[in-house]
Coordinates of C-alpha atoms and ligand atoms in Angstrom, one line a residue:
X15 CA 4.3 -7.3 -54.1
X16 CA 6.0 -4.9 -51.3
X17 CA 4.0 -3.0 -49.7
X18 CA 7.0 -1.1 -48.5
X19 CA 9.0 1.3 -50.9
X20 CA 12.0 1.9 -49.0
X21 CA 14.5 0.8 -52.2
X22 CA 13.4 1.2 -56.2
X23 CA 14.4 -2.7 -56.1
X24 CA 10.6 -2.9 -54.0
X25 CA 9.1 -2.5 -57.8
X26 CA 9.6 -4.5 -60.3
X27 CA 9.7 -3.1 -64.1
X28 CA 5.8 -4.9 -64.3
X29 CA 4.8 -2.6 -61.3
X30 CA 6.7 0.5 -62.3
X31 CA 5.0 0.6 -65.5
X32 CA 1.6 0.1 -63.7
X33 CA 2.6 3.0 -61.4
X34 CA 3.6 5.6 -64.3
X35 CA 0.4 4.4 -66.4
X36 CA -1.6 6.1 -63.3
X37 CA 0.4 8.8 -62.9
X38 CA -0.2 10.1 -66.2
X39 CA -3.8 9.6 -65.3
X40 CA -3.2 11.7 -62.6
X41 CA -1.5 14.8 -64.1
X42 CA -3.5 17.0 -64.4
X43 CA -6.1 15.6 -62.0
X44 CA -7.2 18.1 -59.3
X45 CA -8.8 15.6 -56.7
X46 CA -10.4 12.0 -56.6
X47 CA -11.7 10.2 -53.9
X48 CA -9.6 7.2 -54.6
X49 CA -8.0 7.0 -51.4
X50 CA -10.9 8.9 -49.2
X51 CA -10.8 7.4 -45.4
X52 CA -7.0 6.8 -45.7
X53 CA -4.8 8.2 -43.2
X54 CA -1.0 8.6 -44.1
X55 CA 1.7 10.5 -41.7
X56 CA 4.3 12.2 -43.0
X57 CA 7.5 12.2 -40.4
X58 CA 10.6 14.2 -41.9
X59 CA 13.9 14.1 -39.4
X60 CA 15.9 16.2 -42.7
X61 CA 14.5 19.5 -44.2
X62 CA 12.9 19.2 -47.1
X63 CA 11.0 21.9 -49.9
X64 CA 10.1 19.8 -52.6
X65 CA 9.1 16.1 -51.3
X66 CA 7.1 16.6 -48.4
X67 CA 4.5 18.9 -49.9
X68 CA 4.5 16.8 -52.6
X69 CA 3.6 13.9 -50.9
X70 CA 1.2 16.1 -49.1
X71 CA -0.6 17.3 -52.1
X72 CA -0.4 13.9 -53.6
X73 CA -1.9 12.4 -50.7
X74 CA -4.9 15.4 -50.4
X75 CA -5.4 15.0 -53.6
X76 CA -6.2 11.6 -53.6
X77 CA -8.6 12.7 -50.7
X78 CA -6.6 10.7 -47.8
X79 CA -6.4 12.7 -44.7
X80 CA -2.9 13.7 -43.8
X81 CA -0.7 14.7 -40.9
X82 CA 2.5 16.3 -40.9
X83 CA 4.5 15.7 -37.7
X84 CA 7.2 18.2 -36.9
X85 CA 9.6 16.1 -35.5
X86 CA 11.2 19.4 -33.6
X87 CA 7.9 19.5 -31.6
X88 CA 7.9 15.3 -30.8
X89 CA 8.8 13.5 -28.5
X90 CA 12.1 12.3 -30.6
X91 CA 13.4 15.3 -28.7
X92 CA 12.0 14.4 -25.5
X93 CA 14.1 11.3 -26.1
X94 CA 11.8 8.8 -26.9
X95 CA 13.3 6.1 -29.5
X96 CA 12.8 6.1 -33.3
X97 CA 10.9 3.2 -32.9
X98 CA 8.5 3.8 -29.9
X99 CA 7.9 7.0 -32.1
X100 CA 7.1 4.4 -35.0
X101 CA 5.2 2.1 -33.1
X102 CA 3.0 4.8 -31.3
X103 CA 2.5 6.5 -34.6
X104 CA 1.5 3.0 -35.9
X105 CA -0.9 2.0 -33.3
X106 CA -3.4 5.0 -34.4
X107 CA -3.9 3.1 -37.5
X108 CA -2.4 4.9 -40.5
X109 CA -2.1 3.2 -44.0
X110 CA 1.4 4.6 -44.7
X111 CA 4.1 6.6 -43.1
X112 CA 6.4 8.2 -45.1
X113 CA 9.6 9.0 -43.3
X114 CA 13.2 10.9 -44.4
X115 CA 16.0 10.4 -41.7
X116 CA 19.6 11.2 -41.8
X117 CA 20.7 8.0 -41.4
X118 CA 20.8 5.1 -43.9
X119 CA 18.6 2.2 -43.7
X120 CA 16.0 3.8 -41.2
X121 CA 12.8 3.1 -43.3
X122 CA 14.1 -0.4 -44.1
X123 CA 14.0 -0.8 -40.3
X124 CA 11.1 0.4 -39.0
X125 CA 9.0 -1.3 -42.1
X126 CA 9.8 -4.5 -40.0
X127 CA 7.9 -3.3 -36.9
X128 CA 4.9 -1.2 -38.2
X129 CA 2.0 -2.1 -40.0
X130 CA 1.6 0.8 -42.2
X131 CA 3.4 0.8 -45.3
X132 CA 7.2 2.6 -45.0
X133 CA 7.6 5.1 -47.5
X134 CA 10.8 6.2 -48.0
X135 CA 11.3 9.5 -48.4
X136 CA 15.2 9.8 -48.3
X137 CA 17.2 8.1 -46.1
X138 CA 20.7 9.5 -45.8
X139 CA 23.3 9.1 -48.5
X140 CA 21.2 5.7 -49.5
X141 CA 18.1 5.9 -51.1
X142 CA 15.3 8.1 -52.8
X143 CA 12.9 6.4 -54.6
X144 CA 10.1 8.4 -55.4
X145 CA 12.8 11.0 -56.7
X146 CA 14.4 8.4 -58.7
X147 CA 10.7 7.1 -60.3
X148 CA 9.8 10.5 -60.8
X149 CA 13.0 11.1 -62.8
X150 CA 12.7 8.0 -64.5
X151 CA 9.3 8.9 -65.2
X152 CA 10.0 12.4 -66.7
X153 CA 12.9 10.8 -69.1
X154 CA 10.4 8.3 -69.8
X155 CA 8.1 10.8 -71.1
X156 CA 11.1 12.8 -73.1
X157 CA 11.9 9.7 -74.6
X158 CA 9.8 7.3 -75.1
X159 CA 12.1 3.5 -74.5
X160 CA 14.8 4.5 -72.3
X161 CA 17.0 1.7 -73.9
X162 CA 20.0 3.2 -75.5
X163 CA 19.2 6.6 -74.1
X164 CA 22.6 8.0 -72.6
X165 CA 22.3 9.9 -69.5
X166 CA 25.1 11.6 -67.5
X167 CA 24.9 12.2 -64.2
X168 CA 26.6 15.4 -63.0
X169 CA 27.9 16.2 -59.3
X170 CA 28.4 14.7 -55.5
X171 CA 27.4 11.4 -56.6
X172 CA 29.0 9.4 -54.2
X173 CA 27.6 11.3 -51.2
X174 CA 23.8 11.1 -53.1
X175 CA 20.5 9.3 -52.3
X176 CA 19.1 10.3 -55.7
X177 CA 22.1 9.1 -57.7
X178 CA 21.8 5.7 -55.9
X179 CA 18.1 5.7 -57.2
X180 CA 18.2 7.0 -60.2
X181 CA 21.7 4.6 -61.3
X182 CA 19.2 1.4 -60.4
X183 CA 16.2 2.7 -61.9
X184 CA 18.2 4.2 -65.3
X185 CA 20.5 0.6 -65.9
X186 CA 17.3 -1.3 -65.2
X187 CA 15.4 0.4 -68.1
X188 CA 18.7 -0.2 -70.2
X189 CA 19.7 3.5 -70.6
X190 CA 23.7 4.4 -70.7
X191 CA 24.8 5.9 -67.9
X192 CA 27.9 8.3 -67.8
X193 CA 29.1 9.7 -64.0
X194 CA 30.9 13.1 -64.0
X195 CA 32.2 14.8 -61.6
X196 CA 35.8 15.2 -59.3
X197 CA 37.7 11.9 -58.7
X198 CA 36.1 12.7 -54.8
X199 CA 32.9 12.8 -55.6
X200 CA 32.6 9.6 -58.2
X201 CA 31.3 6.4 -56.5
X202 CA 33.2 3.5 -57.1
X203 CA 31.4 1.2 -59.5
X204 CA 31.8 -0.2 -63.3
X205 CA 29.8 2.2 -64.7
X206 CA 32.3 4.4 -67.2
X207 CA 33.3 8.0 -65.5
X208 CA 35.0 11.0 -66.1
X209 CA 36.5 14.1 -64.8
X210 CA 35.1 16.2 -68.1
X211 CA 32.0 17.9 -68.1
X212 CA 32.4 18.9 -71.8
X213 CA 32.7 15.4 -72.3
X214 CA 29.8 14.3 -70.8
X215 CA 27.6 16.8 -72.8
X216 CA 29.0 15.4 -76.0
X217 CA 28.0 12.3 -75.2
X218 CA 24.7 12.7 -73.0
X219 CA 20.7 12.8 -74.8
X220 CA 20.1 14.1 -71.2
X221 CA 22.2 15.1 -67.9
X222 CA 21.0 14.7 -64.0
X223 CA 23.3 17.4 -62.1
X224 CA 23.3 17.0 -58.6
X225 CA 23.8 19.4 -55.7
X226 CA 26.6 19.5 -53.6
X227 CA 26.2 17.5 -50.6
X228 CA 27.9 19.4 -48.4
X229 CA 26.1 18.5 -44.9
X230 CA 27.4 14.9 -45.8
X231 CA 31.2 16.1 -46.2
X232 CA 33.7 15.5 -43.4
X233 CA 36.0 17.2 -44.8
X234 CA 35.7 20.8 -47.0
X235 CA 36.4 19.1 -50.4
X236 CA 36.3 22.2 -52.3
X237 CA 37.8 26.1 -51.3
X238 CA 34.5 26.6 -52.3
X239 CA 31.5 26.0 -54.7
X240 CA 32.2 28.5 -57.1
X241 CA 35.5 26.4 -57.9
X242 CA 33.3 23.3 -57.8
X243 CA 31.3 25.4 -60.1
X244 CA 34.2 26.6 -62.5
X245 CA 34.5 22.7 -63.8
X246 CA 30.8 21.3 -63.1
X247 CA 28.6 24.0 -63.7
X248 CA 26.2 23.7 -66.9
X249 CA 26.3 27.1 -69.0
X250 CA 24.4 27.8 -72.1
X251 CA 28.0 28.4 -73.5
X252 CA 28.7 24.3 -72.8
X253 CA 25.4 22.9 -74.3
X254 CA 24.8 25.3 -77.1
X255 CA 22.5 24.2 -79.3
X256 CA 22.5 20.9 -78.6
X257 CA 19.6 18.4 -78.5
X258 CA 19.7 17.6 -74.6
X259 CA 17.6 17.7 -71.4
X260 CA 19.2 18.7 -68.4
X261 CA 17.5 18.0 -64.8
X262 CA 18.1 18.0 -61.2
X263 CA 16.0 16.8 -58.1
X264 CA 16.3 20.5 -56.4
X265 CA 17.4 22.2 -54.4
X266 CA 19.6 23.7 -57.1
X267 CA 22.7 25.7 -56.2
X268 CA 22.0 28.5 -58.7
X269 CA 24.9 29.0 -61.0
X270 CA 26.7 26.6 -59.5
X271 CA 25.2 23.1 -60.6
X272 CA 23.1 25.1 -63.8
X273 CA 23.5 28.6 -64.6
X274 CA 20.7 31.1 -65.3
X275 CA 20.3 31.0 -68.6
X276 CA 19.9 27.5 -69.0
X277 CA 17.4 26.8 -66.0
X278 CA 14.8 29.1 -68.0
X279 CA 15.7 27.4 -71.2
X280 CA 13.4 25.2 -72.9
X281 CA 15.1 21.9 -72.2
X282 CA 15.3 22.4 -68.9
X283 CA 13.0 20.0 -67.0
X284 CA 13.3 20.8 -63.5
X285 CA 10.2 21.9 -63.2
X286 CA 8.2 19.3 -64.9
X287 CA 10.1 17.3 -63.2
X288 CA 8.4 18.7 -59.4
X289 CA 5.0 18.6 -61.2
X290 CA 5.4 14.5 -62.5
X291 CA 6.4 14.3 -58.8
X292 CA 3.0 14.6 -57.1
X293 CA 1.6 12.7 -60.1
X294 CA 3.9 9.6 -59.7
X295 CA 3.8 9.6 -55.9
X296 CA -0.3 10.3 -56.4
X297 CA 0.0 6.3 -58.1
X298 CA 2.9 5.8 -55.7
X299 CA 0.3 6.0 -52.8
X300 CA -2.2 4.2 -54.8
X301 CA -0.7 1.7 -55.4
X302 CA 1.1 0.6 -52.0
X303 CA -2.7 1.7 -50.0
X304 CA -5.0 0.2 -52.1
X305 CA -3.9 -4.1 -51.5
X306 CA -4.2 -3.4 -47.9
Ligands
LIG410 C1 17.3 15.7 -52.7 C2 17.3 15.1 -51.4 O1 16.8 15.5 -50.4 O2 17.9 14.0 -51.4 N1 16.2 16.6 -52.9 C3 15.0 16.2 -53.1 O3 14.4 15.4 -52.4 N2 14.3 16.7 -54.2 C4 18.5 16.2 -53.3 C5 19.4 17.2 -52.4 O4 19.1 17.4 -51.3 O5 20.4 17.6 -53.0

């Protein structure tokens, strides 16, 4: 067993299903003492809404004691090294650090120099586990067996962390996974693609649509979103009545990835899927802290 998470290929199926087995112990647990006296640091070097207070609540409501640092007040910008950062951070004894950098393959890095476990938390257009298990987690609980399922994902998909997750974690549990979006956006892979949205809902039991990953562009790839959004965006008038879920990880780019009507419809899940989130990183924790 890892006792890093820095890639979803750290779990294996066995472990997953352990995982999600405690989080759905944990959903609608307000606190427990299971992880009373443990200290886990959370060091974000990207914004972020959604994942770092739900690692925070996840880890306060397992009773650990936590600490945020803001990375604008460190000493990163005094200059000190990533790793001096990681290694001073380590030394006062915390049993995890969960860290989101810009650039790829940071947590896989420090995890070989700290003794905590490495949580990874994002780590530039690479990975996103927990966002991926928690996804996988909230399909799971749609569905039932995953294999069969066929899941489209929608958007920036070659410039996204949570598409790399989720693509492993989905093809792993044997659903059928469609990519949609512009020819600039699709990653290159075997997996089948297309360029039609309407397509893709014809086909799909559930779609991921994915935000525009702008801040990883080089180049403008788009006049704008809205013409991004005149192709891509999911409208009640596209799904109709259909039988489909439609998710995303957040932050949404309001009627431009999903329109209004259809983020308050019923088969949205973008908000169950933010509440599964503290639940699955809840076990998450648990289950990397607890074998130390
Ligand atoms: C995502 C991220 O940061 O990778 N958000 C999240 O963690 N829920 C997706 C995004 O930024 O588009």
């Amino acid at each position: 067993m890892s006792k890093h998470l820095t890639h979803t290929k750290d779990l294996n199926k066995e472990e997953i299903l352990q995982i999600f087995s405690m989080a759905r112990e944990y959903l609608d647990e307000k606190k427990r003492e299971d992880l009373k006296g443990k200290l886990i640091i959370n060091i974000f070097f990207e914004n972020s809404t959604r994942t770092r207070s739900s690692f925070e609540i996840a880890a306060k409501r397992l009773s650990a004691d936590v600490v945020n640092l803001d990375v604008a007040k460190s000493s990163t910008s005094k200059g000190e090294t990533l790793f001096d950062t990681a290694a001073n951070l380590d030394a006062m004894g915390p049993d995890a650090i969960i860290v989101r950098h810009h650039r790829s393959g940071v947590p896989k890095i420090l995890s070989k120099y700290v003794r905590a476990s490495i949580i990874n938390a994002g780590d530039g257009a690479h990975q996103h586990p927990t966002q991926g298990l928690l996804d996988l987690f909230t399909l799971i609980e749609v569905f039932g067996d995953l294999e069969g399922k066929k899941i489209a994902i929608v958007g920036d998909i070659r410039n996204s962390r949570v598409a790399n997750s989720d693509i492993e974690l989905l093809t792993r549990f044997k659903a059928k996974v469609l990519l949609v979006g512009p020819p600039h956006f699709l990653p290159k892979t075997p997996l089948p693609k297309t360029y039609s949205l309407k397509e893709a809902i014809e086909f799909a039991d559930a779609i991921i649509s994915l935000r525009t990953q702008t801040e990883r562009h080089k180049h403008p790839t788009f006049a704008s979103l809205k013409d991004y959004a005149q192709n891509f965006k999911i409208t009640k008038e596209l799904i109709k009545d259909k039988n489909i879920y439609i998710m995303h990880p957040g932050p949404v780019h309001r009627n431009i990835d999903i329109d209004d009507e259809v983020l308050a419809d019923k088969r949205s899940l973008v908000l169950r899927q933010v509440k599964n989130g503290v639940a699955v990183r809840m076990a998450i924790l648990k289950h990397l802290i607890r074998e130390q």
